[in-house]
Short mmCIF file of N, CA, C and O in Angstrom, two decimals:
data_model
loop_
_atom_site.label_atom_id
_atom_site.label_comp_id
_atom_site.label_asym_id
_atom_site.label_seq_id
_atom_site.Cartn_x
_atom_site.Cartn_y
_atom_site.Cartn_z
N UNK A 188 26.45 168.81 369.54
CA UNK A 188 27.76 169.43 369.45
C UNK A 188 28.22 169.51 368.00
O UNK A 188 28.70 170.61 367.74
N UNK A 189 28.21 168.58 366.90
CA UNK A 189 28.28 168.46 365.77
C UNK A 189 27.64 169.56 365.05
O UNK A 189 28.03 170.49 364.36
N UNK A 190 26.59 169.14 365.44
CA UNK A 190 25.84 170.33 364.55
C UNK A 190 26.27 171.88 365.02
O UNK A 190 26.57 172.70 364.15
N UNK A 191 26.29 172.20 366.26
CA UNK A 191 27.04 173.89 366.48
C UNK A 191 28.27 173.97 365.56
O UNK A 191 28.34 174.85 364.70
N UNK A 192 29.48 172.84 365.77
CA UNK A 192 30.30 173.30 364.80
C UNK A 192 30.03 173.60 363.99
O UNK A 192 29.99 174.78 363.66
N UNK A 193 29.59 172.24 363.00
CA UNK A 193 29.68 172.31 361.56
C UNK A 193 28.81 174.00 361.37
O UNK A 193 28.93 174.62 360.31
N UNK A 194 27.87 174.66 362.72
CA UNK A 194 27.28 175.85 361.89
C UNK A 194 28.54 176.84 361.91
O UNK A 194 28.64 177.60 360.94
N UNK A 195 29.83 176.93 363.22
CA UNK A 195 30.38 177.97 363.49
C UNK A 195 31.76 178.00 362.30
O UNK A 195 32.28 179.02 361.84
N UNK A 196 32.16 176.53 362.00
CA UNK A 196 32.71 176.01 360.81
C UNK A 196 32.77 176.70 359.49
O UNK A 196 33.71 177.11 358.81
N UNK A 197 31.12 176.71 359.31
CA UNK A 197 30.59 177.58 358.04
C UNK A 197 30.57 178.55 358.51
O UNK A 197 31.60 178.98 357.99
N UNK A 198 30.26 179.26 359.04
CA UNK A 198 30.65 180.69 358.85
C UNK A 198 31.74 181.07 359.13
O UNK A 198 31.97 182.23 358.78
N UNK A 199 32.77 180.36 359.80
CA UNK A 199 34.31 181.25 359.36
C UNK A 199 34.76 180.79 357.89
O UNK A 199 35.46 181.54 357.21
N UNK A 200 34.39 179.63 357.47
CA UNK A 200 35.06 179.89 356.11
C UNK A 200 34.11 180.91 354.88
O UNK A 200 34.60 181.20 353.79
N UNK A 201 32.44 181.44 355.40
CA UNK A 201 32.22 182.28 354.63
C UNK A 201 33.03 183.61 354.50
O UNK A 201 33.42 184.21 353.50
N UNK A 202 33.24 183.99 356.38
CA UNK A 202 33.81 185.25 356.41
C UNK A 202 35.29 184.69 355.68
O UNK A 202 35.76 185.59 354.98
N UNK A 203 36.06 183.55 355.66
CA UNK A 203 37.60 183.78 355.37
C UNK A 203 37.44 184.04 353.82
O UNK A 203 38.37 184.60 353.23
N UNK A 204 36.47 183.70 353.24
CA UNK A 204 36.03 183.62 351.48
C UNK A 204 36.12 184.79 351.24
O UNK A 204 36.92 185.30 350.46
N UNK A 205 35.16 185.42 352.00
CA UNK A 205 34.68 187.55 351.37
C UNK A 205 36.35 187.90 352.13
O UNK A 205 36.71 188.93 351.55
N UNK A 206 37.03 187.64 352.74
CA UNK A 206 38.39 188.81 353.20
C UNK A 206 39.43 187.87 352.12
O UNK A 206 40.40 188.34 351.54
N UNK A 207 39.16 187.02 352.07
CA UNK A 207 40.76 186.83 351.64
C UNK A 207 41.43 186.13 352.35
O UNK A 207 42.40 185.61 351.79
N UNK A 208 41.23 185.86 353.69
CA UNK A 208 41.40 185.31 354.57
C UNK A 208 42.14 183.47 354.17
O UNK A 208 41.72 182.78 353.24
N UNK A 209 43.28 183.05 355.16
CA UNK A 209 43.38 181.55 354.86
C UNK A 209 42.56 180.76 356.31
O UNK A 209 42.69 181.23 357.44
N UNK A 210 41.73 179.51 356.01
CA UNK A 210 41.06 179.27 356.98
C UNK A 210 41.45 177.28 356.72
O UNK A 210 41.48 176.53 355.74
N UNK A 211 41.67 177.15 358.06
CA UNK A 211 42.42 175.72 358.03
C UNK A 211 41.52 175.32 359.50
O UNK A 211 41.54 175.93 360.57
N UNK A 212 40.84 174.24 359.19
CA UNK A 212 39.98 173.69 360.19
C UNK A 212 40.73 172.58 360.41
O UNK A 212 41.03 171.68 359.61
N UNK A 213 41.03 172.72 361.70
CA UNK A 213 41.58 171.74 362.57
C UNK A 213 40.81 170.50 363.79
O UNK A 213 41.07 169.69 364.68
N UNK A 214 39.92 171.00 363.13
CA UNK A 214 38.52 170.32 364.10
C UNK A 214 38.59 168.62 363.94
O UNK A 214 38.16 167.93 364.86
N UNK A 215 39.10 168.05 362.85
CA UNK A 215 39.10 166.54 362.75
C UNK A 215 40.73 166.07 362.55
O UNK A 215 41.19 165.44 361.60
N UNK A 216 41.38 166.52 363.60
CA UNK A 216 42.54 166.09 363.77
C UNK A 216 42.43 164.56 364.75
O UNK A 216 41.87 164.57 365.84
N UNK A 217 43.03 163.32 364.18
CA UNK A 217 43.08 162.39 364.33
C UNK A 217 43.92 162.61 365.68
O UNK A 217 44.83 163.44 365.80
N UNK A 218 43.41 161.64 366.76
CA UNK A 218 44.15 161.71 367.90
C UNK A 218 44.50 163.00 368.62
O UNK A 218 45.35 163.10 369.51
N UNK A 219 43.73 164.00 368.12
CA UNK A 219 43.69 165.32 368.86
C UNK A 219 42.65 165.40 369.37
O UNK A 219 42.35 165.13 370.53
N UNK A 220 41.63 166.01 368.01
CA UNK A 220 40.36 166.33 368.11
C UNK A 220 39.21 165.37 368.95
O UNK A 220 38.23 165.74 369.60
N UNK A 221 39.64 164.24 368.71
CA UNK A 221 38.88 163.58 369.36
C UNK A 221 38.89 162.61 370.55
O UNK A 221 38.16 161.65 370.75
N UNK A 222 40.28 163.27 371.56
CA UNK A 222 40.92 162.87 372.78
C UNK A 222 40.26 163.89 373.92
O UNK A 222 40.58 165.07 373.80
N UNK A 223 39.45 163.58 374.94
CA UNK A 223 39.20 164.41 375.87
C UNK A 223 40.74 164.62 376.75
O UNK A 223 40.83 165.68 377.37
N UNK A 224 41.43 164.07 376.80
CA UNK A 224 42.89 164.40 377.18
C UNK A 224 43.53 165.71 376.82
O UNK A 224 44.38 166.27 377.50
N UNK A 225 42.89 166.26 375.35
CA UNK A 225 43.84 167.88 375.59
C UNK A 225 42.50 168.94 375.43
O UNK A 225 42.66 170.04 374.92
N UNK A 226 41.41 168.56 375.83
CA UNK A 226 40.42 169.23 376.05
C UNK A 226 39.64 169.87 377.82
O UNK A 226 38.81 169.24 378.48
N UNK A 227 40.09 170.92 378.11
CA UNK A 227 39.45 171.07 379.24
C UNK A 227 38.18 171.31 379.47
O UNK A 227 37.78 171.31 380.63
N UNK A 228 36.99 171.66 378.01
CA UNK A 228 35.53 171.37 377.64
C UNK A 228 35.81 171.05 376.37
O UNK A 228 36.88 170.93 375.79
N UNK A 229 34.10 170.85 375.84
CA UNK A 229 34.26 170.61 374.36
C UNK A 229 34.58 171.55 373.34
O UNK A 229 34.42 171.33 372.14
N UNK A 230 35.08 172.71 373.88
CA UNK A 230 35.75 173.46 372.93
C UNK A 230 37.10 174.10 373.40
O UNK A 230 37.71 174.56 372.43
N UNK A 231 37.65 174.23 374.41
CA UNK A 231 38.26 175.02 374.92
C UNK A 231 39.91 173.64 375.11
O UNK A 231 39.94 172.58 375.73
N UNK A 232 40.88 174.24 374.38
CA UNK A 232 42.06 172.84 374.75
C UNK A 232 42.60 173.09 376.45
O UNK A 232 42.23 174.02 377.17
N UNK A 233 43.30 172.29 376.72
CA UNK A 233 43.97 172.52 378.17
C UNK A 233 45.48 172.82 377.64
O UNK A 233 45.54 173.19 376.47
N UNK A 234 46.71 172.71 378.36
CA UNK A 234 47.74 172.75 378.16
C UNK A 234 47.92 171.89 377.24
O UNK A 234 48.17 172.40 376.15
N UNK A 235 47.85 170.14 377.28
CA UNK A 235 48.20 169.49 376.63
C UNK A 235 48.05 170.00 375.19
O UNK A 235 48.94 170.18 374.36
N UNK A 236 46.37 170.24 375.02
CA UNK A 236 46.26 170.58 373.93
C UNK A 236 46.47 171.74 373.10
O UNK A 236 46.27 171.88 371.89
N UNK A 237 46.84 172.41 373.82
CA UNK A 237 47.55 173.88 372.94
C UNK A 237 48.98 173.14 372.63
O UNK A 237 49.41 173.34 371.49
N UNK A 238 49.53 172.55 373.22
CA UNK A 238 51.28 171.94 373.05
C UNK A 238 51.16 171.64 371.63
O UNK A 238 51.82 172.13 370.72
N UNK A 239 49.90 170.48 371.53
CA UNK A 239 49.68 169.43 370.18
C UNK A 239 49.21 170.68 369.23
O UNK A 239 49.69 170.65 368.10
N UNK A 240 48.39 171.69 369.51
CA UNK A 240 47.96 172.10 368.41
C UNK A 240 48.75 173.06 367.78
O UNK A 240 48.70 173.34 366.59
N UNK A 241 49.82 173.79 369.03
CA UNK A 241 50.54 174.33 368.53
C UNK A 241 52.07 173.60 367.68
O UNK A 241 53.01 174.29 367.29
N UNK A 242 52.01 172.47 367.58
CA UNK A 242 52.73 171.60 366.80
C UNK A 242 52.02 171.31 365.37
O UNK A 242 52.70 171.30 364.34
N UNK A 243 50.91 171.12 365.35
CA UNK A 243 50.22 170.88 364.31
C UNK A 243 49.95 172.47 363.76
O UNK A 243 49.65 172.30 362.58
N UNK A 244 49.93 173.31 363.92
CA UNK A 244 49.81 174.35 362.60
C UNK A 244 51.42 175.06 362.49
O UNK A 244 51.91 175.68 361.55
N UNK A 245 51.84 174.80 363.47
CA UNK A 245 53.80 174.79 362.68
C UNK A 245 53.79 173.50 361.83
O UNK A 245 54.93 173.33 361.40
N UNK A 246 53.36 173.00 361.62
CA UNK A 246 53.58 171.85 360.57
C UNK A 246 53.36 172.48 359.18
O UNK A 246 54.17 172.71 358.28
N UNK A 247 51.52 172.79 359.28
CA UNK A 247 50.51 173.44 358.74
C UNK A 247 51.01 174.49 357.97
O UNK A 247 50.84 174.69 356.77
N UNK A 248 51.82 175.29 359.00
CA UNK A 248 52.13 176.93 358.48
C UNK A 248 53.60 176.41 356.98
O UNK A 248 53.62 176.73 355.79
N UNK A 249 54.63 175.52 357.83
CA UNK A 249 55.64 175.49 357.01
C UNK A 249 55.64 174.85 355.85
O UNK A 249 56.54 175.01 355.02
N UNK A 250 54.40 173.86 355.62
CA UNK A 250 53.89 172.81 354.71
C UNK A 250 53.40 173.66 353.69
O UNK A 250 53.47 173.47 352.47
N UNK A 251 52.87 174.72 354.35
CA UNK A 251 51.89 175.94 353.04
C UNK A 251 52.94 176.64 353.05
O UNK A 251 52.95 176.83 351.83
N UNK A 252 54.19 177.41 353.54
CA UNK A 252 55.14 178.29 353.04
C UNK A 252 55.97 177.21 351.79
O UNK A 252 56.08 177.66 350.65
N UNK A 253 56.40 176.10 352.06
CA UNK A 253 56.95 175.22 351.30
C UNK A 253 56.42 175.03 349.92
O UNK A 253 57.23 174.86 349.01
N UNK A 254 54.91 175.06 349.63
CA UNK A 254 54.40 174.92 348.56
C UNK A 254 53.70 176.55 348.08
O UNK A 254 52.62 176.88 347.60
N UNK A 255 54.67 177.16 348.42
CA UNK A 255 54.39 178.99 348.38
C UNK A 255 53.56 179.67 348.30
O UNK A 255 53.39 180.55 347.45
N UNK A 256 52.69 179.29 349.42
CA UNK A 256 51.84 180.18 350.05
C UNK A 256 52.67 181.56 350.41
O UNK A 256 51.83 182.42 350.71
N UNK A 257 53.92 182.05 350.49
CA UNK A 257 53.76 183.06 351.24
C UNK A 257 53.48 183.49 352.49
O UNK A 257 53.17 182.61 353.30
N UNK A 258 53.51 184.72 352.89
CA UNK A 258 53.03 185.08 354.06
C UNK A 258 51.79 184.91 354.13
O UNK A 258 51.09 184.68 353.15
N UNK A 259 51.30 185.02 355.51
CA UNK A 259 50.16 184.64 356.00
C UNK A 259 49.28 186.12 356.28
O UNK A 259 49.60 186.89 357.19
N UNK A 260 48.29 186.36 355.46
CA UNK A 260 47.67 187.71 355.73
C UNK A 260 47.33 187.95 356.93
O UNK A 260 46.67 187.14 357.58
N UNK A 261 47.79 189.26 357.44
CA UNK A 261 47.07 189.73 358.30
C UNK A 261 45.68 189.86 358.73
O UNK A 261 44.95 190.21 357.81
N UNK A 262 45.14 189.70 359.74
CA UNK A 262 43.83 189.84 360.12
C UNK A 262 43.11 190.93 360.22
O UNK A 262 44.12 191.58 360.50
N UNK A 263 42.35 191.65 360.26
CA UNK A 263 41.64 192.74 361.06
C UNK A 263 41.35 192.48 362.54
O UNK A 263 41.66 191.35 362.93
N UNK A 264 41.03 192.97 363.07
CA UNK A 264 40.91 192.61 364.42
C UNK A 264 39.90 193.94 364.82
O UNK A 264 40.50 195.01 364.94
N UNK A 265 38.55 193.97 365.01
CA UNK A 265 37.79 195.66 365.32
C UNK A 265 37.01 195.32 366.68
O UNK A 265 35.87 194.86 366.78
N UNK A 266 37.91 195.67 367.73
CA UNK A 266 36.74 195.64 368.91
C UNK A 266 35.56 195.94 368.51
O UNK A 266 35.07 196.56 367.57
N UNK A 267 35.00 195.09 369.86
CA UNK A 267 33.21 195.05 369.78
C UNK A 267 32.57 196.48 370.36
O UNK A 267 31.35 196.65 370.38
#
């Protein structure tokens, strides 16, 4: 399991490098990441864990507007 991340890991922060992109890995969140409690598999959160994670990048987001980051770029998004 380690090892799939750390590969899927690296490649979003290659692609966030070439766009411009901001890329914030949340994967070793203490008492998140590593609670089967807000996990309904090993990748996928349940309720609980969307609650927590969506608390933790409002933290994330206002912590980087505070030290002026700015807005947050838009994505592309190109169906498959």
């Amino acid at each position: 399991r380690v090892r799939r991340l750390e590969e899927v890991t690296g490649r979003l922060r290659a692609v966030s490098g070439q766009s411009g992109a901001v890329f914030w890995d949340f994967s070793d969140q203490p008492g998140v990441s590593d609670s089967r409690y807000y996990f309904h598999d090993p990748f996928h959160l349940n309720h609980r864990g969307a609650a927590a994670f969506s608390q933790l990048l409002g933290k994330r987001i206002a912590e980087w507007r505070e030290r002026g980051g700015g807005p947050l770029p838009a994505l592309e998004v190109r169906p498959r």
